[in-house]
mmCIF file of C-alpha atoms in Angstrom:
data_model
loop_
_atom_site.group_PDB
_atom_site.id
_atom_site.type_symbol
_atom_site.label_atom_id
_atom_site.label_comp_id
_atom_site.label_asym_id
_atom_site.label_seq_id
_atom_site.Cartn_x
_atom_site.Cartn_y
_atom_site.Cartn_z
ATOM 1 C CA MET A 1 -38.716 122.811 115.926
ATOM 2 C CA ALA A 2 -39.505 126.470 118.025
ATOM 3 C CA PRO A 3 -37.380 128.383 116.505
ATOM 4 C CA SER A 4 -38.960 127.116 112.992
ATOM 5 C CA HIS A 5 -42.185 127.986 114.236
ATOM 6 C CA ALA A 6 -41.695 131.622 115.195
ATOM 7 C CA VAL A 7 -39.867 132.067 112.315
ATOM 8 C CA ARG A 8 -43.619 131.005 110.140
ATOM 9 C CA CYS A 9 -45.109 132.956 112.244
ATOM 10 C CA CYS A 10 -43.014 135.883 111.467
ATOM 11 C CA GLN A 11 -42.974 135.161 108.161
ATOM 12 C CA ARG A 12 -47.035 134.633 107.933
ATOM 13 C CA GLY A 13 -47.245 138.446 109.857
ATOM 14 C CA LEU A 14 -44.729 140.561 107.569
ATOM 15 C CA SER A 15 -46.227 139.109 105.252
ATOM 16 C CA TRP A 16 -49.480 141.376 105.720
ATOM 17 C CA ILE A 17 -47.046 144.282 105.591
ATOM 18 C CA PRO A 18 -48.231 145.096 101.879
ATOM 19 C CA VAL A 19 -51.763 144.269 102.462
ATOM 20 C CA VAL A 20 -52.006 146.927 105.461
ATOM 21 C CA PHE A 21 -49.847 149.957 103.605
ATOM 22 C CA ILE A 22 -52.503 149.006 100.413
ATOM 23 C CA ASN A 23 -55.814 149.367 103.213
ATOM 24 C CA LEU A 24 -53.999 152.543 104.809
ATOM 25 C CA VAL A 25 -53.451 154.465 100.894
ATOM 26 C CA VAL A 26 -57.042 153.461 100.595
ATOM 27 C CA GLY A 27 -57.841 155.001 103.481
ATOM 28 C CA TRP A 28 -56.664 158.476 103.099
ATOM 29 C CA SER A 29 -57.786 158.769 99.640
ATOM 30 C CA TYR A 30 -61.266 157.975 100.780
ATOM 31 C CA TYR A 31 -60.470 160.663 103.588
ATOM 32 C CA ALA A 32 -58.941 162.915 101.454
ATOM 33 C CA TYR A 33 -61.107 162.630 98.229
ATOM 34 C CA VAL A 34 -64.424 162.645 100.854
ATOM 35 C CA LEU A 35 -64.018 165.472 103.305
ATOM 36 C CA GLU A 36 -60.925 166.864 102.435
ATOM 37 C CA LEU A 37 -62.088 167.297 99.059
ATOM 38 C CA CYS A 38 -65.530 166.854 98.290
ATOM 39 C CA ILE A 39 -67.819 167.716 101.920
ATOM 40 C CA CYS A 40 -64.892 170.696 102.222
ATOM 41 C CA GLU A 41 -64.781 171.969 98.510
ATOM 42 C CA SER A 42 -69.040 171.899 98.752
ATOM 43 C CA SER A 43 -70.339 174.884 98.958
ATOM 44 C CA SER A 44 -69.134 176.200 94.923
ATOM 45 C CA GLY A 45 -71.150 173.253 93.874
ATOM 46 C CA TRP A 46 -72.926 170.766 96.472
ATOM 47 C CA ARG A 47 -74.668 168.991 92.620
ATOM 48 C CA GLN A 48 -71.450 168.271 91.036
ATOM 49 C CA PHE A 49 -70.318 166.931 94.337
ATOM 50 C CA LEU A 50 -72.831 164.977 94.975
ATOM 51 C CA ILE A 51 -73.057 163.439 91.863
ATOM 52 C CA TYR A 52 -69.132 163.043 91.969
ATOM 53 C CA LEU A 53 -69.793 160.978 95.591
ATOM 54 C CA LEU A 54 -72.252 158.503 94.425
ATOM 55 C CA ILE A 55 -69.786 157.267 91.407
ATOM 56 C CA PHE A 56 -66.715 157.255 93.883
ATOM 57 C CA HIS A 57 -69.114 155.172 96.437
ATOM 58 C CA MET A 58 -69.600 152.765 93.702
ATOM 59 C CA ILE A 59 -66.413 152.732 92.447
ATOM 60 C CA PHE A 60 -64.915 152.060 95.951
ATOM 61 C CA ALA A 61 -67.228 149.332 96.861
ATOM 62 C CA MET A 62 -66.615 147.437 93.468
ATOM 63 C CA PHE A 63 -62.712 148.153 94.699
ATOM 64 C CA LEU A 64 -62.720 147.117 97.529
ATOM 65 C CA TRP A 65 -64.819 143.958 97.076
ATOM 66 C CA SER A 66 -63.106 142.659 94.541
ATOM 67 C CA TYR A 67 -59.817 142.810 97.016
ATOM 68 C CA TRP A 68 -60.586 141.031 99.296
ATOM 69 C CA LYS A 69 -62.726 138.671 97.735
ATOM 70 C CA THR A 70 -59.280 138.208 96.465
ATOM 71 C CA ILE A 71 -57.285 138.154 99.636
ATOM 72 C CA VAL A 72 -59.493 135.734 101.400
ATOM 73 C CA SER A 73 -60.080 132.902 98.473
ATOM 74 C CA ARG A 74 -57.848 130.453 99.749
ATOM 75 C CA PRO A 75 -56.386 128.458 97.263
ATOM 76 C CA VAL A 76 -57.484 125.405 95.815
ATOM 77 C CA ASN A 77 -55.453 122.176 96.482
ATOM 78 C CA PRO A 78 -54.788 118.927 94.317
ATOM 79 C CA SER A 79 -57.413 116.616 96.164
ATOM 80 C CA LYS A 80 -55.927 113.342 97.926
ATOM 81 C CA GLU A 81 -56.609 111.041 94.182
ATOM 82 C CA PHE A 82 -53.180 112.744 93.033
ATOM 83 C CA CYS A 83 -51.184 111.867 95.649
ATOM 84 C CA LEU A 84 -48.874 108.018 95.283
ATOM 85 C CA PRO A 85 -50.917 105.110 97.239
ATOM 86 C CA LYS A 86 -49.177 104.051 100.236
ATOM 87 C CA PRO A 87 -47.262 101.171 98.579
ATOM 88 C CA GLU A 88 -45.882 103.035 95.529
ATOM 89 C CA LYS A 89 -45.126 105.739 97.826
ATOM 90 C CA GLU A 90 -42.844 103.707 100.539
ATOM 91 C CA GLN A 91 -41.423 101.733 97.133
ATOM 92 C CA TYR A 92 -40.298 105.638 94.806
ATOM 93 C CA GLU A 93 -39.112 106.903 98.735
ATOM 94 C CA LYS A 94 -36.390 103.573 99.091
ATOM 95 C CA GLU A 95 -35.673 103.808 94.870
ATOM 96 C CA GLU A 96 -32.682 106.088 93.961
ATOM 97 C CA ARG A 97 -32.931 105.420 90.575
ATOM 98 C CA VAL A 98 -34.634 108.412 88.755
ATOM 99 C CA GLU A 99 -35.579 105.980 85.709
ATOM 100 C CA VAL A 100 -37.396 103.588 87.966
ATOM 101 C CA GLN A 101 -40.171 106.546 90.242
ATOM 102 C CA GLN A 102 -40.517 107.706 87.098
ATOM 103 C CA GLU A 103 -41.921 104.384 85.958
ATOM 104 C CA ILE A 104 -43.755 104.218 89.469
ATOM 105 C CA LEU A 105 -44.886 107.882 89.052
ATOM 106 C CA LYS A 106 -46.139 106.087 85.392
ATOM 107 C CA ARG A 107 -48.469 103.944 86.818
ATOM 108 C CA VAL A 108 -50.473 105.519 88.366
ATOM 109 C CA ALA A 109 -50.608 108.638 86.424
ATOM 110 C CA ARG A 110 -52.460 106.167 83.636
ATOM 111 C CA ASP A 111 -55.423 106.475 85.910
ATOM 112 C CA LEU A 112 -55.465 110.884 86.167
ATOM 113 C CA PRO A 113 -56.027 113.056 84.132
ATOM 114 C CA ILE A 114 -53.192 114.729 83.126
ATOM 115 C CA TYR A 115 -51.691 115.494 79.735
ATOM 116 C CA THR A 116 -48.652 117.853 80.522
ATOM 117 C CA CYS A 117 -45.153 117.428 81.815
ATOM 118 C CA THR A 118 -42.256 118.333 82.500
ATOM 119 C CA GLY A 119 -39.866 119.369 79.816
ATOM 120 C CA SER A 120 -37.739 116.367 79.494
ATOM 121 C CA GLY A 121 -40.833 114.711 79.434
ATOM 122 C CA ALA A 122 -40.989 113.483 83.174
ATOM 123 C CA ILE A 123 -44.034 112.930 85.457
ATOM 124 C CA ARG A 124 -44.230 116.206 87.011
ATOM 125 C CA TYR A 125 -44.309 115.411 90.722
ATOM 126 C CA CYS A 126 -43.715 117.417 93.938
ATOM 127 C CA ASP A 127 -41.623 115.764 96.541
ATOM 128 C CA HIS A 128 -42.532 118.661 98.931
ATOM 129 C CA CYS A 129 -45.733 117.530 98.784
ATOM 130 C CA GLN A 130 -45.351 114.104 97.628
ATOM 131 C CA LEU A 131 -48.297 114.648 94.996
ATOM 132 C CA ILE A 132 -48.741 113.930 91.145
ATOM 133 C CA LYS A 133 -49.573 117.903 89.856
ATOM 134 C CA PRO A 134 -52.624 118.215 87.790
ATOM 135 C CA ASP A 135 -52.151 120.281 85.022
ATOM 136 C CA ARG A 136 -51.668 123.786 85.013
ATOM 137 C CA CYS A 137 -50.980 123.060 88.868
ATOM 138 C CA HIS A 138 -47.754 124.605 90.436
ATOM 139 C CA HIS A 139 -45.696 124.406 94.556
ATOM 140 C CA CYS A 140 -45.726 128.077 95.802
ATOM 141 C CA SER A 141 -43.027 128.031 97.822
ATOM 142 C CA SER A 142 -44.514 131.077 99.904
ATOM 143 C CA CYS A 143 -48.210 129.235 100.345
ATOM 144 C CA ASP A 144 -45.887 126.089 100.630
ATOM 145 C CA GLN A 145 -48.305 124.662 98.971
ATOM 146 C CA CYS A 146 -49.086 122.722 95.480
ATOM 147 C CA VAL A 147 -51.790 125.162 93.814
ATOM 148 C CA LEU A 148 -54.155 124.632 91.268
ATOM 149 C CA LYS A 149 -53.737 126.503 87.926
ATOM 150 C CA MET A 150 -51.468 129.055 89.652
ATOM 151 C CA ASP A 151 -51.106 131.987 87.990
ATOM 152 C CA HIS A 152 -48.146 133.689 90.406
ATOM 153 C CA HIS A 153 -48.345 134.920 94.636
ATOM 154 C CA CYS A 154 -49.231 138.617 94.553
ATOM 155 C CA PRO A 155 -47.660 140.258 97.979
ATOM 156 C CA TRP A 156 -50.072 142.674 98.016
ATOM 157 C CA VAL A 157 -52.995 140.122 98.554
ATOM 158 C CA ASN A 158 -50.799 138.042 100.508
ATOM 159 C CA ASN A 159 -52.551 135.185 98.662
ATOM 160 C CA CYS A 160 -51.506 133.320 95.596
ATOM 161 C CA VAL A 161 -53.606 134.025 92.583
ATOM 162 C CA GLY A 162 -54.728 130.774 91.071
ATOM 163 C CA PHE A 163 -58.273 128.725 89.693
ATOM 164 C CA SER A 164 -60.089 129.811 93.610
ATOM 165 C CA ASN A 165 -59.409 133.740 92.861
ATOM 166 C CA TYR A 166 -57.938 134.478 89.567
ATOM 167 C CA LYS A 167 -61.178 136.232 88.159
ATOM 168 C CA PHE A 168 -61.820 138.425 91.322
ATOM 169 C CA PHE A 169 -58.180 138.976 90.728
ATOM 170 C CA VAL A 170 -58.448 140.690 87.101
ATOM 171 C CA LEU A 171 -62.004 142.960 88.575
ATOM 172 C CA PHE A 172 -59.669 143.581 91.022
ATOM 173 C CA LEU A 173 -57.443 145.875 88.754
ATOM 174 C CA GLY A 174 -59.866 146.819 86.961
ATOM 175 C CA TYR A 175 -61.324 148.474 89.733
ATOM 176 C CA SER A 176 -58.339 149.880 91.025
ATOM 177 C CA SER A 177 -58.000 150.934 87.907
ATOM 178 C CA LEU A 178 -61.796 152.686 87.546
ATOM 179 C CA TYR A 179 -61.229 154.507 90.972
ATOM 180 C CA CYS A 180 -57.632 155.990 90.559
ATOM 181 C CA LEU A 181 -58.535 156.655 86.876
ATOM 182 C CA PHE A 182 -61.437 158.523 88.791
ATOM 183 C CA ILE A 183 -59.949 160.205 91.150
ATOM 184 C CA THR A 184 -57.089 161.772 88.928
ATOM 185 C CA ALA A 185 -59.592 163.187 85.661
ATOM 186 C CA THR A 186 -62.105 165.019 88.724
ATOM 187 C CA VAL A 187 -58.870 166.338 90.817
ATOM 188 C CA LEU A 188 -57.031 167.179 88.283
ATOM 189 C CA GLN A 189 -58.861 171.027 87.630
ATOM 190 C CA TYR A 190 -57.911 171.291 91.326
ATOM 191 C CA PHE A 191 -54.477 169.842 91.342
ATOM 192 C CA ILE A 192 -54.623 172.977 88.235
ATOM 193 C CA LYS A 193 -55.881 174.908 90.505
ATOM 194 C CA PHE A 194 -52.815 174.278 92.824
ATOM 195 C CA TRP A 195 -50.092 175.447 90.621
ATOM 196 C CA THR A 196 -52.100 178.653 89.966
ATOM 197 C CA ASN A 197 -52.862 179.773 93.556
ATOM 198 C CA GLN A 198 -56.585 179.591 93.043
ATOM 199 C CA LEU A 199 -56.591 177.215 96.019
ATOM 200 C CA PRO A 200 -57.200 178.642 99.318
ATOM 201 C CA ASP A 201 -54.485 178.028 101.616
ATOM 202 C CA THR A 202 -55.602 175.546 103.872
ATOM 203 C CA HIS A 203 -54.235 171.876 104.156
ATOM 204 C CA ALA A 204 -56.581 170.696 102.270
ATOM 205 C CA LYS A 205 -54.571 171.636 99.190
ATOM 206 C CA PHE A 206 -51.803 169.494 100.415
ATOM 207 C CA HIS A 207 -54.629 166.196 100.817
ATOM 208 C CA VAL A 208 -55.351 167.415 96.634
ATOM 209 C CA LEU A 209 -51.927 167.674 95.663
ATOM 210 C CA PHE A 210 -50.354 164.121 96.916
ATOM 211 C CA LEU A 211 -53.967 162.822 95.951
ATOM 212 C CA PHE A 212 -53.017 163.334 92.174
ATOM 213 C CA PHE A 213 -49.792 162.310 92.308
ATOM 214 C CA VAL A 214 -50.385 158.719 93.655
ATOM 215 C CA ALA A 215 -54.048 158.017 92.125
ATOM 216 C CA SER A 216 -51.852 159.072 88.524
ATOM 217 C CA MET A 217 -48.511 156.783 89.691
ATOM 218 C CA PHE A 218 -50.892 153.972 90.535
ATOM 219 C CA PHE A 219 -53.651 154.436 87.685
ATOM 220 C CA ILE A 220 -49.723 153.592 84.901
ATOM 221 C CA SER A 221 -48.643 150.920 87.188
ATOM 222 C CA VAL A 222 -52.469 149.043 88.250
ATOM 223 C CA MET A 223 -53.897 149.885 84.233
ATOM 224 C CA SER A 224 -50.710 148.254 82.550
ATOM 225 C CA LEU A 225 -51.045 144.509 85.203
ATOM 226 C CA PHE A 226 -54.591 145.388 84.267
ATOM 227 C CA ILE A 227 -54.246 145.326 80.655
ATOM 228 C CA TYR A 228 -51.745 142.145 80.787
ATOM 229 C CA HIS A 229 -54.215 139.697 82.552
ATOM 230 C CA LEU A 230 -57.264 140.965 80.019
ATOM 231 C CA TRP A 231 -54.562 139.576 77.435
ATOM 232 C CA LEU A 232 -53.585 136.325 79.391
ATOM 233 C CA VAL A 233 -57.383 135.923 79.884
ATOM 234 C CA GLY A 234 -58.085 136.139 75.625
ATOM 235 C CA LYS A 235 -55.163 133.877 74.995
ATOM 236 C CA ASN A 236 -56.135 131.223 77.728
ATOM 237 C CA ARG A 237 -52.254 131.634 79.809
ATOM 238 C CA THR A 238 -51.623 131.810 83.719
ATOM 239 C CA THR A 239 -48.664 133.819 83.886
ATOM 240 C CA ILE A 240 -46.800 130.960 84.365
ATOM 241 C CA GLU A 241 -47.467 129.611 81.474
ATOM 242 C CA ALA A 242 -46.731 132.896 79.259
ATOM 243 C CA PHE A 243 -43.030 133.244 80.589
ATOM 244 C CA ARG A 244 -42.397 129.267 80.220
ATOM 245 C CA SER A 245 -44.990 126.931 77.615
ATOM 246 C CA PRO A 246 -46.949 124.121 79.431
ATOM 247 C CA VAL A 247 -45.134 121.339 78.112
ATOM 248 C CA PHE A 248 -47.385 118.513 76.389
ATOM 249 C CA ARG A 249 -46.351 114.709 75.049
ATOM 250 C CA GLY A 250 -45.958 116.114 71.712
ATOM 251 C CA GLY A 251 -43.727 118.774 72.979
ATOM 252 C CA THR A 252 -43.908 122.473 73.706
ATOM 253 C CA ASP A 253 -47.658 124.451 72.929
ATOM 254 C CA LYS A 254 -48.078 128.045 74.298
ATOM 255 C CA ASN A 255 -51.474 127.514 72.683
ATOM 256 C CA GLY A 256 -52.731 124.311 74.192
ATOM 257 C CA PHE A 257 -54.926 125.648 76.647
ATOM 258 C CA THR A 258 -56.593 127.685 74.105
ATOM 259 C CA LEU A 259 -59.766 127.128 72.875
ATOM 260 C CA GLY A 260 -60.824 130.562 71.360
ATOM 261 C CA PHE A 261 -61.136 134.122 72.605
ATOM 262 C CA SER A 262 -65.181 133.331 73.660
ATOM 263 C CA LYS A 263 -64.804 130.284 75.457
ATOM 264 C CA ASN A 264 -61.195 131.466 76.884
ATOM 265 C CA VAL A 265 -63.107 134.491 78.693
ATOM 266 C CA ALA A 266 -65.626 131.841 79.221
ATOM 267 C CA GLU A 267 -63.233 129.729 80.999
ATOM 268 C CA VAL A 268 -62.337 132.258 83.306
ATOM 269 C CA PHE A 269 -65.604 134.923 84.067
ATOM 270 C CA GLY A 270 -68.326 132.063 82.711
ATOM 271 C CA ASP A 271 -70.899 132.120 80.992
ATOM 272 C CA GLU A 272 -73.405 134.619 82.610
ATOM 273 C CA LYS A 273 -72.123 137.742 80.822
ATOM 274 C CA LYS A 274 -74.041 139.590 83.697
ATOM 275 C CA LEU A 275 -71.918 137.936 86.967
ATOM 276 C CA TRP A 276 -69.012 138.998 84.772
ATOM 277 C CA PHE A 277 -68.210 142.459 86.373
ATOM 278 C CA LEU A 278 -69.419 141.046 90.394
ATOM 279 C CA PRO A 279 -66.819 139.275 92.272
ATOM 280 C CA ILE A 280 -68.757 136.246 92.548
ATOM 281 C CA TYR A 281 -67.585 132.532 91.585
ATOM 282 C CA THR A 282 -69.306 131.644 88.475
ATOM 283 C CA SER A 283 -65.691 130.093 86.330
ATOM 284 C CA GLN A 284 -65.999 126.958 84.387
ATOM 285 C CA GLY A 285 -64.162 123.988 85.755
ATOM 286 C CA ASP A 286 -62.552 121.301 88.989
ATOM 287 C CA GLY A 287 -59.019 123.209 88.288
ATOM 288 C CA TYR A 288 -57.548 119.476 87.741
ATOM 289 C CA THR A 289 -58.931 119.118 83.966
ATOM 290 C CA PHE A 290 -58.745 122.067 81.299
ATOM 291 C CA PRO A 291 -60.523 121.351 77.484
ATOM 292 C CA THR A 292 -56.950 121.703 75.385
ATOM 293 C CA ARG A 293 -56.691 122.057 71.794
ATOM 294 C CA LEU A 294 -57.813 119.133 69.607
ATOM 295 C CA VAL A 295 -54.360 117.854 67.993
ATOM 296 C CA THR A 296 -54.618 114.354 68.193
ATOM 297 C CA THR A 297 -57.014 112.011 69.365
ATOM 298 C CA ASP A 298 -56.325 109.479 72.513
ATOM 299 C CA CYS A 299 -58.876 107.225 73.241
ATOM 300 C CA GLU A 300 -57.378 105.957 76.526
ATOM 301 C CA GLN A 301 -57.242 109.311 78.077
ATOM 302 C CA GLN A 302 -61.007 110.648 76.715
ATOM 303 C CA THR A 303 -61.895 107.702 78.534
ATOM 304 C CA LEU A 304 -59.683 108.649 81.560
ATOM 305 C CA TYR A 305 -61.181 112.021 81.151
ATOM 306 C CA HIS A 306 -64.976 111.163 80.899
ATOM 307 C CA GLN A 307 -64.260 108.609 84.042
ATOM 308 C CA HIS A 308 -63.117 111.125 85.933
ATOM 309 C CA ILE A 309 -65.881 113.663 85.451
ATOM 310 C CA SER A 310 -68.459 111.092 85.991
ATOM 311 C CA LYS A 311 -66.420 110.388 89.067
ATOM 312 C CA CYS A 312 -66.377 114.372 90.396
ATOM 313 C CA SER A 313 -70.164 114.733 89.437
ATOM 314 C CA THR A 314 -70.506 111.489 92.076
ATOM 315 C CA ASP A 315 -68.863 112.703 94.851
ATOM 316 C CA GLY A 316 -70.193 116.405 93.995
ATOM 317 C CA GLU A 317 -66.522 117.797 94.083
ATOM 318 C CA THR A 318 -67.978 120.195 91.368
ATOM 319 C CA ASN A 319 -70.607 121.867 92.339
ATOM 320 C CA GLY A 320 -72.105 121.545 88.882
ATOM 321 C CA ARG A 321 -69.203 123.556 87.050
ATOM 322 C CA LEU A 322 -67.715 121.024 85.451
ATOM 323 C CA VAL A 323 -66.101 121.675 81.930
ATOM 324 C CA GLY A 324 -65.907 119.864 78.640
ATOM 325 C CA SER A 325 -68.914 118.792 78.748
ATOM 326 C CA ASP A 326 -70.427 120.816 76.136
ATOM 327 C CA GLY A 327 -68.628 118.861 73.553
ATOM 328 C CA VAL A 328 -65.057 120.597 73.547
ATOM 329 C CA HIS A 329 -62.624 117.757 72.884
ATOM 330 C CA MET A 330 -59.628 117.122 75.271
ATOM 331 C CA SER A 331 -56.383 115.879 73.049
ATOM 332 C CA HIS A 332 -53.205 114.355 74.580
ATOM 333 C CA LEU A 333 -50.974 116.437 72.925
#
């Protein structure tokens, strides 16, 4: 037991290395841009550099805010409602026949708002966490837990990106792209002066050189990832669903959760557009149930969905951010 605990502690410690690396790079970029470039070169035009510094610090603050919100927002796990009751759990563990185990899971899942299944049509069950997976929920081996609306595990934030922090992650990509673009654009003229030997022969010119290269490379990589996730938001898909389409009872449907561009965006960023660009939680829903395209109407599942909404409202689990109450139908595909 002790060695495994020690290994887990080492893994947790090592998992913070990418985060430390990013913060060191960001810290150096701040030093190089503010001290070595703006302050040291301010004698050649202090008004220009004052404007640079004001814009730089605004972007820098939003970048750090969204980055650390992504890191500290812990993944949301399925509630006990999705765990097997004790009698069914004992029966499930004793049973060796897969088809009988599935019958046990189906009996329990009949009272849950679940619309997706495995590729073979079986109930999605996590043997490790011992629970029935809600729609769009997946087990993260790095976090060692099931995560609601899991998108992916990101080593650069040492966290699982999912329902609780996906908006923060997208904003982090956006502001980091803007941060790198601003540095690249404002340092370009000094980068050109470096190659034409017009900069003073000091150590500051090497900071300018590397600052331009680092900002440019990070901008290209982060911007491409940002564009990709904007596309995912517009399609209402997670990274997992983009590579493996969700399976409903009627079959695979990559657009099963698509509600139209505006509603897809609102599901992640909320209805108040003035809060879209702030790293403040405004996403819609409770992470367990999601509106789907109306393909067929299943009265039984409609009833279960509304029972779930009522239960969550009574228990105070959703904090008034439930979806589906705006007239969007739930379809059991």
